[in-house]
Amino acid sequence: MEFKISKELIQQLEQLIDQKNDRELEALLNDMHHADIAEVLEELELNDAVYIFKVLDSEKTAEILLELEDDIREDILSQLSPKEIAEELDELETNDAADIIAELSPEKKEEVILELQDMEHAKDIVELLRYDEHTAGGLMHKELVKVNENWNVLTCVKEMRIQAENISRVHSIYVVDDEDRLLGRLSLKDLLTTSTKKPIREVYIRKLNSVKVDTEDVEVARIMQKYDLEAIPVVDEMGRLVGRITIDDIVDVIKEEADKDYQLAAGISQDVEADDSILELTRARLPWLVLALLGGFISVRVLEIFQSAMAEHFTLFFFMPLIAAMAGNVGVQSSAIIVQGLANNTISGSLFNRLVKEVSLTLLNGVILATILFAGSALLLDVPMIIGVVVSIALISVIIIASLIGTFIPILLDKFGIDPALATGPFITTSNDIFGILIYFSIAKLILGF
């Protein structure tokens, strides 16, 4: 049954904190999942949240830290001493500990590292802090199980038992040489069914996907998604095994990338959340709104050029919102498909062939839509036939141009190293509004001669 925070629970916790009844407080919270406790802490006053944090065991609170929202975690950590923070980090795997330390000020970061009890753990954390957070090195865990190719099966099993003590879940057993260079992986089935005296070099599987420490996180996600991997090893420039990345880390990357693309498509230029300050939200939204406003000014200027049509063929203006809307819709559809293909690395073939395919598809859709529009305007709106012809031809032309813009712009942005998700939002909508109106009235002028 899904956990839900109740008013009664919050009141009970606040009462126990006021009474400093640590025993009952601990008994109440110890039966709860750490993710649920994180939700509870976010509903409490900061002082109460910190009090609970100090009452619970570090093994529990370390997991809670990972579940907290960034700003809440930052507030709680600011109330803890370097020694108390170090106690939490000693309970976490290296990449999680490194992520939390990275959020601290330089001075406090150094103090916390000095307070870490496990020197090997501290060394691994410091190493991870050197990598960019958006690379494989910044994502990887240092905890893993590896065996030497020269060991026999019996030695291998003994060493695996020792290494596995500090790992929450063993995804793979990696095989290395004497220089720690990654050679392959070991199948648990082969290990269990092979003679204990047999050398590992005769048993291990040589075919293995891996990534380098400087591989971008989105590329790691693509590889793991393509080959359906639960974990992938990370090697340095010399091919030495230095860590592993697990599927839970990649899920976070995929979510962050999807959130970013969604915001870009909506015309939000920075990574923001609903609870951010008004100033931060304004900085994220305003640039694209200004672009849309400038596009609106250009559209008005285009209409001004064709103002003579108002007196002679005012019916044309009734169809203007329809033309603009269809241009925007088709452009967004085309760009969304291309952006998705670029993200998943499924775009293949030449740009010319891609454009020909998109034009053919849009031409078919355009003819069908124009036929429906022509019939509807004649039967339902009693529009003169010549106006129906103008609007229908303009509709076909506009959506073809819109589809070309929606296809070409994301590919062009991607080639210049710009996130193509930019092309699915106000950029496409605004540009297609301008081109749609211009093409519409140009065709009308050509046919009607105003």
GROMACS .gro file of C-alpha atoms in nm:
model
  450
    1MET     CA    1   0.000   0.000   0.000
    2GLU     CA    2   0.140   0.341  -0.100
    3PHE     CA    3   0.250   0.565   0.185
    4LYS     CA    4   0.059   0.892   0.230
    5ILE     CA    5   0.147   1.172   0.470
    6SER     CA    6  -0.135   1.258   0.709
    7LYS     CA    7  -0.187   1.564   0.925
    8GLU     CA    8  -0.209   1.334   1.227
    9LEU     CA    9   0.136   1.185   1.154
   10ILE     CA   10   0.298   1.529   1.127
   11GLN     CA   11   0.135   1.639   1.453
   12GLN     CA   12   0.249   1.320   1.626
   13LEU     CA   13   0.609   1.372   1.510
   14GLU     CA   14   0.608   1.737   1.617
   15GLN     CA   15   0.475   1.637   1.959
   16LEU     CA   16   0.745   1.369   2.006
   17ILE     CA   17   1.013   1.620   1.902
   18ASP     CA   18   0.882   1.879   2.150
   19GLN     CA   19   0.888   1.615   2.423
   20LYS     CA   20   1.236   1.501   2.309
   21ASN     CA   21   1.100   1.147   2.317
   22ASP     CA   22   1.378   0.999   2.102
   23ARG     CA   23   1.290   0.637   2.173
   24GLU     CA   24   0.931   0.659   2.045
   25LEU     CA   25   1.037   0.884   1.759
   26GLU     CA   26   1.296   0.630   1.646
   27ALA     CA   27   1.052   0.340   1.688
   28LEU     CA   28   0.790   0.521   1.477
   29LEU     CA   29   1.027   0.610   1.192
   30ASN     CA   30   1.238   0.294   1.180
   31ASP     CA   31   0.945   0.098   1.038
   32MET     CA   32   0.909   0.347   0.751
   33HIS     CA   33   1.092   0.332   0.418
   34HIS     CA   34   1.369   0.592   0.381
   35ALA     CA   35   1.192   0.745   0.078
   36ASP     CA   36   0.878   0.795   0.287
   37ILE     CA   37   1.078   0.953   0.570
   38ALA     CA   38   1.228   1.194   0.316
   39GLU     CA   39   0.876   1.304   0.221
   40VAL     CA   40   0.792   1.355   0.587
   41LEU     CA   41   1.105   1.566   0.649
   42GLU     CA   42   1.011   1.793   0.360
   43GLU     CA   43   0.682   1.873   0.538
   44LEU     CA   44   0.846   1.960   0.871
   45GLU     CA   45   1.019   2.274   0.989
   46LEU     CA   46   1.396   2.269   0.927
   47ASN     CA   47   1.483   2.243   1.298
   48ASP     CA   48   1.247   1.946   1.339
   49ALA     CA   49   1.388   1.775   1.030
   50VAL     CA   50   1.743   1.817   1.157
   51TYR     CA   51   1.640   1.684   1.501
   52ILE     CA   52   1.500   1.367   1.341
   53PHE     CA   53   1.814   1.337   1.131
   54LYS     CA   54   2.029   1.333   1.444
   55VAL     CA   55   1.805   1.083   1.625
   56LEU     CA   56   1.806   0.816   1.354
   57ASP     CA   57   2.096   0.585   1.277
   58SER     CA   58   2.342   0.698   1.008
   59GLU     CA   59   2.269   0.388   0.802
   60LYS     CA   60   1.906   0.505   0.773
   61THR     CA   61   1.969   0.878   0.735
   62ALA     CA   62   2.232   0.823   0.463
   63GLU     CA   63   1.962   0.671   0.240
   64ILE     CA   64   1.720   0.948   0.335
   65LEU     CA   65   1.972   1.209   0.217
   66LEU     CA   66   1.961   1.068  -0.135
   67GLU     CA   67   1.581   1.094  -0.151
   68LEU     CA   68   1.553   1.456  -0.036
   69GLU     CA   69   1.494   1.745  -0.276
   70ASP     CA   70   1.818   1.932  -0.345
   71ASP     CA   71   1.722   2.248  -0.155
   72ILE     CA   72   1.599   2.054   0.151
   73ARG     CA   73   1.914   1.843   0.157
   74GLU     CA   74   2.127   2.157   0.131
   75ASP     CA   75   1.942   2.314   0.427
   76ILE     CA   76   1.983   2.002   0.642
   77LEU     CA   77   2.352   1.961   0.557
   78SER     CA   78   2.412   2.325   0.651
   79GLN     CA   79   2.294   2.238   1.004
   80LEU     CA   80   2.526   1.936   1.041
   81SER     CA   81   2.892   1.943   1.140
   82PRO     CA   82   3.159   1.804   0.902
   83LYS     CA   83   3.195   1.502   1.132
   84GLU     CA   84   2.819   1.432   1.121
   85ILE     CA   85   2.813   1.463   0.742
   86ALA     CA   86   3.114   1.230   0.716
   87GLU     CA   87   2.929   0.969   0.923
   88GLU     CA   88   2.647   0.977   0.669
   89LEU     CA   89   2.883   0.950   0.371
   90ASP     CA   90   3.067   0.653   0.519
   91GLU     CA   91   2.740   0.459   0.478
   92LEU     CA   92   2.693   0.549   0.110
   93GLU     CA   93   2.842   0.410  -0.208
   94THR     CA   94   3.117   0.626  -0.356
   95ASN     CA   95   2.922   0.795  -0.636
   96ASP     CA   96   2.633   0.891  -0.405
   97ALA     CA   97   2.878   1.023  -0.146
   98ALA     CA   98   3.064   1.220  -0.415
   99ASP     CA   99   2.738   1.375  -0.540
  100ILE     CA  100   2.655   1.501  -0.191
  101ILE     CA  101   3.005   1.632  -0.120
  102ALA     CA  102   2.999   1.818  -0.453
  103GLU     CA  103   2.706   2.024  -0.322
  104LEU     CA  104   2.908   2.156  -0.025
  105SER     CA  105   3.117   2.471  -0.014
  106PRO     CA  106   3.490   2.421  -0.089
  107GLU     CA  107   3.583   2.478   0.276
  108LYS     CA  108   3.325   2.236   0.418
  109LYS     CA  109   3.401   1.983   0.144
  110GLU     CA  110   3.764   1.963   0.258
  111GLU     CA  111   3.665   1.934   0.624
  112VAL     CA  112   3.418   1.651   0.552
  113ILE     CA  113   3.674   1.453   0.351
  114LEU     CA  114   3.923   1.477   0.639
  115GLU     CA  115   3.657   1.339   0.877
  116LEU     CA  116   3.588   1.026   0.669
  117GLN     CA  117   3.692   0.716   0.864
  118ASP     CA  118   3.749   0.477   0.573
  119MET     CA  119   4.057   0.610   0.394
  120GLU     CA  120   4.004   0.391   0.089
  121HIS     CA  121   3.647   0.516   0.066
  122ALA     CA  122   3.770   0.875   0.097
  123LYS     CA  123   4.031   0.819  -0.175
  124ASP     CA  124   3.766   0.683  -0.413
  125ILE     CA  125   3.534   0.978  -0.343
  126VAL     CA  126   3.812   1.231  -0.412
  127GLU     CA  127   3.888   1.054  -0.739
  128LEU     CA  128   3.523   1.075  -0.849
  129LEU     CA  129   3.509   1.445  -0.768
  130ARG     CA  130   3.770   1.507  -1.040
  131TYR     CA  131   3.531   1.397  -1.315
  132ASP     CA  132   3.263   1.608  -1.479
  133GLU     CA  133   2.924   1.512  -1.337
  134HIS     CA  134   2.784   1.461  -1.689
  135THR     CA  135   3.040   1.195  -1.785
  136ALA     CA  136   3.075   0.826  -1.714
  137GLY     CA  137   3.344   0.908  -1.457
  138GLY     CA  138   3.101   1.134  -1.272
  139LEU     CA  139   2.832   0.865  -1.272
  140MET     CA  140   3.028   0.554  -1.184
  141HIS     CA  141   3.054   0.359  -0.861
  142LYS     CA  142   3.397   0.247  -0.746
  143GLU     CA  143   3.245  -0.057  -0.575
  144LEU     CA  144   3.260  -0.363  -0.799
  145VAL     CA  145   3.369  -0.727  -0.811
  146LYS     CA  146   3.674  -0.808  -1.023
  147VAL     CA  147   3.892  -1.116  -1.058
  148ASN     CA  148   4.231  -1.178  -1.214
  149GLU     CA  149   4.259  -1.391  -1.527
  150ASN     CA  150   4.542  -1.592  -1.364
  151TRP     CA  151   4.335  -1.705  -1.066
  152ASN     CA  152   4.163  -2.042  -1.060
  153VAL     CA  153   3.793  -2.078  -0.985
  154LEU     CA  154   3.844  -2.156  -0.614
  155THR     CA  155   4.061  -1.846  -0.555
  156CYS     CA  156   3.813  -1.644  -0.755
  157VAL     CA  157   3.519  -1.746  -0.534
  158LYS     CA  158   3.712  -1.662  -0.215
  159GLU     CA  159   3.805  -1.316  -0.345
  160MET     CA  160   3.453  -1.250  -0.469
  161ARG     CA  161   3.312  -1.315  -0.120
  162ILE     CA  162   3.549  -1.055   0.029
  163GLN     CA  163   3.476  -0.791  -0.238
  164ALA     CA  164   3.099  -0.844  -0.233
  165GLU     CA  165   3.071  -0.754   0.138
  166ASN     CA  166   3.073  -0.382   0.056
  167ILE     CA  167   2.842  -0.399  -0.246
  168SER     CA  168   2.465  -0.380  -0.220
  169ARG     CA  169   2.408  -0.567  -0.546
  170VAL     CA  170   2.644  -0.763  -0.772
  171HIS     CA  171   2.549  -0.713  -1.138
  172SER     CA  172   2.861  -0.851  -1.304
  173ILE     CA  173   3.197  -1.008  -1.227
  174TYR     CA  174   3.471  -0.841  -1.428
  175VAL     CA  175   3.796  -1.004  -1.536
  176VAL     CA  176   4.122  -0.804  -1.546
  177ASP     CA  177   4.489  -0.871  -1.613
  178ASP     CA  178   4.781  -0.796  -1.382
  179GLU     CA  179   4.770  -0.428  -1.486
  180ASP     CA  180   4.398  -0.404  -1.404
  181ARG     CA  181   4.308  -0.377  -1.774
  182LEU     CA  182   3.953  -0.494  -1.841
  183LEU     CA  183   3.943  -0.821  -2.037
  184GLY     CA  184   3.586  -0.945  -2.006
  185ARG     CA  185   3.326  -1.072  -1.766
  186LEU     CA  186   3.260  -1.394  -1.581
  187SER     CA  187   2.933  -1.586  -1.600
  188LEU     CA  188   2.809  -1.702  -1.260
  189LYS     CA  189   2.675  -2.017  -1.425
  190ASP     CA  190   3.017  -2.101  -1.573
  191LEU     CA  191   3.176  -2.032  -1.237
  192LEU     CA  192   2.943  -2.275  -1.056
  193THR     CA  193   2.973  -2.552  -1.315
  194THR     CA  194   3.350  -2.542  -1.372
  195SER     CA  195   3.623  -2.730  -1.188
  196THR     CA  196   3.765  -2.531  -0.895
  197LYS     CA  197   4.119  -2.575  -1.031
  198LYS     CA  198   4.045  -2.438  -1.378
  199PRO     CA  199   4.206  -2.097  -1.459
  200ILE     CA  200   3.969  -1.807  -1.506
  201ARG     CA  201   4.137  -1.718  -1.838
  202GLU     CA  202   3.980  -2.032  -1.988
  203VAL     CA  203   3.630  -1.954  -1.862
  204TYR     CA  204   3.557  -1.582  -1.893
  205ILE     CA  205   3.356  -1.416  -2.171
  206ARG     CA  206   3.564  -1.177  -2.380
  207LYS     CA  207   3.281  -0.991  -2.550
  208LEU     CA  208   3.188  -0.700  -2.324
  209ASN     CA  209   3.047  -0.349  -2.364
  210SER     CA  210   3.232  -0.076  -2.175
  211VAL     CA  211   3.263   0.304  -2.173
  212LYS     CA  212   3.550   0.543  -2.104
  213VAL     CA  213   3.557   0.784  -1.811
  214ASP     CA  214   3.501   1.084  -2.041
  215THR     CA  215   3.202   0.935  -2.227
  216GLU     CA  216   2.900   1.169  -2.196
  217ASP     CA  217   2.622   1.047  -1.968
  218VAL     CA  218   2.359   1.056  -2.245
  219GLU     CA  219   2.582   0.835  -2.461
  220VAL     CA  220   2.620   0.589  -2.171
  221ALA     CA  221   2.240   0.585  -2.139
  222ARG     CA  222   2.202   0.518  -2.512
  223ILE     CA  223   2.446   0.225  -2.502
  224MET     CA  224   2.283   0.068  -2.196
  225GLN     CA  225   1.938   0.113  -2.347
  226LYS     CA  226   2.044  -0.034  -2.681
  227TYR     CA  227   2.202  -0.347  -2.530
  228ASP     CA  228   1.956  -0.376  -2.239
  229LEU     CA  229   2.230  -0.365  -1.974
  230GLU     CA  230   2.183  -0.352  -1.598
  231ALA     CA  231   2.539  -0.231  -1.550
  232ILE     CA  232   2.835  -0.128  -1.765
  233PRO     CA  233   3.206  -0.113  -1.671
  234VAL     CA  234   3.405   0.210  -1.699
  235VAL     CA  235   3.769   0.214  -1.811
  236ASP     CA  236   4.034   0.487  -1.813
  237GLU     CA  237   4.252   0.598  -2.106
  238MET     CA  238   4.473   0.290  -2.063
  239GLY     CA  239   4.182   0.047  -2.057
  240ARG     CA  240   4.205  -0.015  -1.681
  241LEU     CA  241   3.884  -0.096  -1.496
  242VAL     CA  242   3.802   0.200  -1.270
  243GLY     CA  243   3.432   0.165  -1.194
  244ARG     CA  244   3.084   0.062  -1.307
  245ILE     CA  245   2.758   0.239  -1.384
  246THR     CA  246   2.428   0.079  -1.282
  247ILE     CA  247   2.082   0.111  -1.431
  248ASP     CA  248   1.946   0.323  -1.143
  249ASP     CA  249   2.202   0.593  -1.224
  250ILE     CA  250   2.103   0.585  -1.591
  251VAL     CA  251   1.733   0.616  -1.508
  252ASP     CA  252   1.818   0.945  -1.335
  253VAL     CA  253   2.009   1.062  -1.646
  254ILE     CA  254   1.720   0.972  -1.876
  255LYS     CA  255   1.473   1.152  -1.649
  256GLU     CA  256   1.689   1.464  -1.628
  257GLU     CA  257   1.738   1.469  -2.006
  258ALA     CA  258   1.365   1.419  -2.067
  259ASP     CA  259   1.279   1.699  -1.821
  260LYS     CA  260   1.528   1.931  -1.990
  261ASP     CA  261   1.396   1.854  -2.339
  262TYR     CA  262   1.038   1.900  -2.223
  263GLN     CA  263   1.123   2.241  -2.078
  264LEU     CA  264   1.311   2.344  -2.392
  265ALA     CA  265   1.015   2.236  -2.604
  266ALA     CA  266   0.791   2.450  -2.386
  267GLY     CA  267   1.018   2.752  -2.427
  268ILE     CA  268   1.198   2.735  -2.091
  269SER     CA  269   1.569   2.794  -2.139
  270GLN     CA  270   1.696   2.682  -1.796
  271ASP     CA  271   1.644   2.383  -1.569
  272VAL     CA  272   1.386   2.513  -1.321
  273GLU     CA  273   1.119   2.374  -1.092
  274ALA     CA  274   0.781   2.505  -0.980
  275ASP     CA  275   0.917   2.592  -0.634
  276ASP     CA  276   1.204   2.808  -0.767
  277SER     CA  277   1.202   3.183  -0.707
  278ILE     CA  278   1.008   3.423  -0.930
  279LEU     CA  279   1.336   3.570  -1.055
  280GLU     CA  280   1.472   3.228  -1.159
  281LEU     CA  281   1.146   3.135  -1.331
  282THR     CA  282   1.138   3.470  -1.511
  283ARG     CA  283   1.495   3.427  -1.638
  284ALA     CA  284   1.403   3.083  -1.770
  285ARG     CA  285   1.078   3.182  -1.943
  286LEU     CA  286   1.126   3.540  -2.059
  287PRO     CA  287   1.378   3.490  -2.344
  288TRP     CA  288   1.144   3.271  -2.548
  289LEU     CA  289   0.845   3.490  -2.470
  290VAL     CA  290   1.042   3.788  -2.603
  291LEU     CA  291   1.120   3.583  -2.916
  292ALA     CA  292   0.750   3.503  -2.959
  293LEU     CA  293   0.666   3.872  -2.916
  294LEU     CA  294   0.920   3.972  -3.181
  295GLY     CA  295   0.774   3.707  -3.408
  296GLY     CA  296   0.432   3.857  -3.347
  297PHE     CA  297   0.562   4.201  -3.451
  298ILE     CA  298   0.698   4.051  -3.774
  299SER     CA  299   0.362   3.881  -3.839
  300VAL     CA  300   0.186   4.216  -3.792
  301ARG     CA  301   0.429   4.374  -4.038
  302VAL     CA  302   0.356   4.101  -4.294
  303LEU     CA  303  -0.018   4.163  -4.254
  304GLU     CA  304   0.040   4.532  -4.300
  305ILE     CA  305   0.198   4.461  -4.639
  306PHE     CA  306  -0.120   4.287  -4.748
  307GLN     CA  307  -0.366   4.533  -4.592
  308SER     CA  308  -0.512   4.613  -4.935
  309ALA     CA  309  -0.666   4.268  -4.935
  310MET     CA  310  -0.882   4.365  -4.636
  311ALA     CA  311  -1.111   4.583  -4.845
  312GLU     CA  312  -1.134   4.353  -5.147
  313HIS     CA  313  -1.128   4.002  -4.994
  314PHE     CA  314  -1.193   4.034  -4.621
  315THR     CA  315  -1.302   3.665  -4.609
  316LEU     CA  316  -0.932   3.572  -4.636
  317PHE     CA  317  -0.870   3.701  -4.285
  318PHE     CA  318  -1.120   3.456  -4.137
  319PHE     CA  319  -0.894   3.168  -4.245
  320MET     CA  320  -0.571   3.323  -4.119
  321PRO     CA  321  -0.583   3.161  -3.766
  322LEU     CA  322  -0.648   2.823  -3.930
  323ILE     CA  323  -0.347   2.857  -4.161
  324ALA     CA  324  -0.118   2.969  -3.878
  325ALA     CA  325  -0.240   2.691  -3.646
  326MET     CA  326  -0.191   2.418  -3.908
  327ALA     CA  327   0.159   2.546  -3.985
  328GLY     CA  328   0.250   2.535  -3.616
  329ASN     CA  329   0.101   2.190  -3.562
  330VAL     CA  330   0.275   2.032  -3.862
  331GLY     CA  331   0.606   2.196  -3.773
  332VAL     CA  332   0.594   2.071  -3.415
  333GLN     CA  333   0.499   1.717  -3.531
  334SER     CA  334   0.791   1.703  -3.777
  335SER     CA  335   1.044   1.846  -3.533
  336ALA     CA  336   0.928   1.618  -3.249
  337ILE     CA  337   0.989   1.305  -3.461
  338ILE     CA  338   1.334   1.427  -3.571
  339VAL     CA  339   1.437   1.532  -3.219
  340GLN     CA  340   1.329   1.194  -3.083
  341GLY     CA  341   1.526   1.018  -3.357
  342LEU     CA  342   1.836   1.226  -3.287
  343ALA     CA  343   1.808   1.155  -2.914
  344ASN     CA  344   1.777   0.780  -2.974
  345ASN     CA  345   2.036   0.781  -3.253
  346THR     CA  346   1.788   0.627  -3.498
  347ILE     CA  347   1.818   0.892  -3.771
  348SER     CA  348   1.991   0.727  -4.067
  349GLY     CA  349   2.044   0.806  -4.434
  350SER     CA  350   2.111   1.136  -4.608
  351LEU     CA  351   1.944   1.465  -4.523
  352PHE     CA  352   1.810   1.488  -4.879
  353ASN     CA  353   1.632   1.153  -4.854
  354ARG     CA  354   1.489   1.255  -4.518
  355LEU     CA  355   1.353   1.578  -4.663
  356VAL     CA  356   1.206   1.400  -4.967
  357LYS     CA  357   1.029   1.154  -4.740
  358GLU     CA  358   0.893   1.431  -4.519
  359VAL     CA  359   0.770   1.633  -4.820
  360SER     CA  360   0.597   1.326  -4.965
  361LEU     CA  361   0.427   1.251  -4.634
  362THR     CA  362   0.321   1.611  -4.584
  363LEU     CA  363   0.198   1.644  -4.942
  364LEU     CA  364  -0.033   1.345  -4.890
  365ASN     CA  365  -0.161   1.485  -4.560
  366GLY     CA  366  -0.193   1.831  -4.715
  367VAL     CA  367  -0.405   1.711  -5.006
  368ILE     CA  368  -0.641   1.527  -4.771
  369LEU     CA  369  -0.670   1.827  -4.535
  370ALA     CA  370  -0.713   2.072  -4.824
  371THR     CA  371  -0.992   1.859  -4.971
  372ILE     CA  372  -1.172   1.855  -4.637
  373LEU     CA  373  -1.119   2.231  -4.600
  374PHE     CA  374  -1.243   2.308  -4.953
  375ALA     CA  375  -1.555   2.097  -4.906
  376GLY     CA  376  -1.623   2.238  -4.562
  377SER     CA  377  -1.580   2.602  -4.666
  378ALA     CA  378  -1.814   2.556  -4.962
  379LEU     CA  379  -2.086   2.354  -4.789
  380LEU     CA  380  -2.079   2.486  -4.433
  381LEU     CA  381  -1.940   2.839  -4.458
  382ASP     CA  382  -2.080   2.942  -4.798
  383VAL     CA  383  -1.739   3.077  -4.902
  384PRO     CA  384  -1.689   3.170  -5.269
  385MET     CA  385  -1.524   2.888  -5.464
  386ILE     CA  386  -1.221   3.099  -5.563
  387ILE     CA  387  -1.151   3.175  -5.196
  388GLY     CA  388  -1.180   2.804  -5.117
  389VAL     CA  389  -0.926   2.730  -5.390
  390VAL     CA  390  -0.687   2.995  -5.254
  391VAL     CA  391  -0.711   2.869  -4.897
  392SER     CA  392  -0.672   2.503  -5.001
  393ILE     CA  393  -0.362   2.567  -5.214
  394ALA     CA  394  -0.216   2.786  -4.941
  395LEU     CA  395  -0.280   2.517  -4.680
  396ILE     CA  396  -0.089   2.257  -4.882
  397SER     CA  397   0.201   2.497  -4.941
  398VAL     CA  398   0.216   2.615  -4.582
  399ILE     CA  399   0.226   2.272  -4.421
  400ILE     CA  400   0.494   2.153  -4.668
  401ILE     CA  401   0.715   2.449  -4.573
  402ALA     CA  402   0.636   2.392  -4.205
  403SER     CA  403   0.738   2.025  -4.226
  404LEU     CA  404   1.066   2.120  -4.399
  405ILE     CA  405   1.144   2.372  -4.125
  406GLY     CA  406   1.050   2.119  -3.857
  407THR     CA  407   1.278   1.859  -4.015
  408PHE     CA  408   1.574   2.071  -4.119
  409ILE     CA  409   1.616   2.298  -3.815
  410PRO     CA  410   1.666   2.020  -3.550
  411ILE     CA  411   1.920   1.844  -3.773
  412LEU     CA  412   2.104   2.171  -3.833
  413LEU     CA  413   2.108   2.253  -3.460
  414ASP     CA  414   2.240   1.905  -3.382
  415LYS     CA  415   2.525   1.943  -3.632
  416PHE     CA  416   2.631   2.266  -3.460
  417GLY     CA  417   2.623   2.100  -3.116
  418ILE     CA  418   2.304   2.276  -3.003
  419ASP     CA  419   2.029   2.078  -2.830
  420PRO     CA  420   1.775   2.005  -3.109
  421ALA     CA  421   1.493   2.010  -2.852
  422LEU     CA  422   1.504   2.388  -2.893
  423ALA     CA  423   1.337   2.336  -3.231
  424THR     CA  424   1.019   2.180  -3.090
  425GLY     CA  425   0.898   2.484  -2.900
  426PRO     CA  426   0.835   2.854  -2.963
  427PHE     CA  427   1.113   2.869  -3.225
  428ILE     CA  428   0.923   2.643  -3.464
  429THR     CA  429   0.582   2.786  -3.378
  430THR     CA  430   0.692   3.148  -3.426
  431SER     CA  431   0.882   3.090  -3.749
  432ASN     CA  432   0.596   2.889  -3.898
  433ASP     CA  433   0.345   3.159  -3.803
  434ILE     CA  434   0.548   3.416  -3.997
  435PHE     CA  435   0.611   3.195  -4.301
  436GLY     CA  436   0.254   3.066  -4.294
  437ILE     CA  437   0.098   3.413  -4.312
  438LEU     CA  438   0.349   3.528  -4.576
  439ILE     CA  439   0.287   3.226  -4.800
  440TYR     CA  440  -0.089   3.242  -4.749
  441PHE     CA  441  -0.126   3.601  -4.864
  442SER     CA  442   0.134   3.566  -5.139
  443ILE     CA  443  -0.067   3.283  -5.294
  444ALA     CA  444  -0.388   3.480  -5.245
  445LYS     CA  445  -0.233   3.782  -5.416
  446LEU     CA  446  -0.107   3.567  -5.703
  447ILE     CA  447  -0.451   3.413  -5.766
  448LEU     CA  448  -0.681   3.700  -5.677
  449GLY     CA  449  -0.459   3.979  -5.803
  450PHE     CA  450  -0.510   4.242  -5.531
   0.00000   0.00000   0.00000
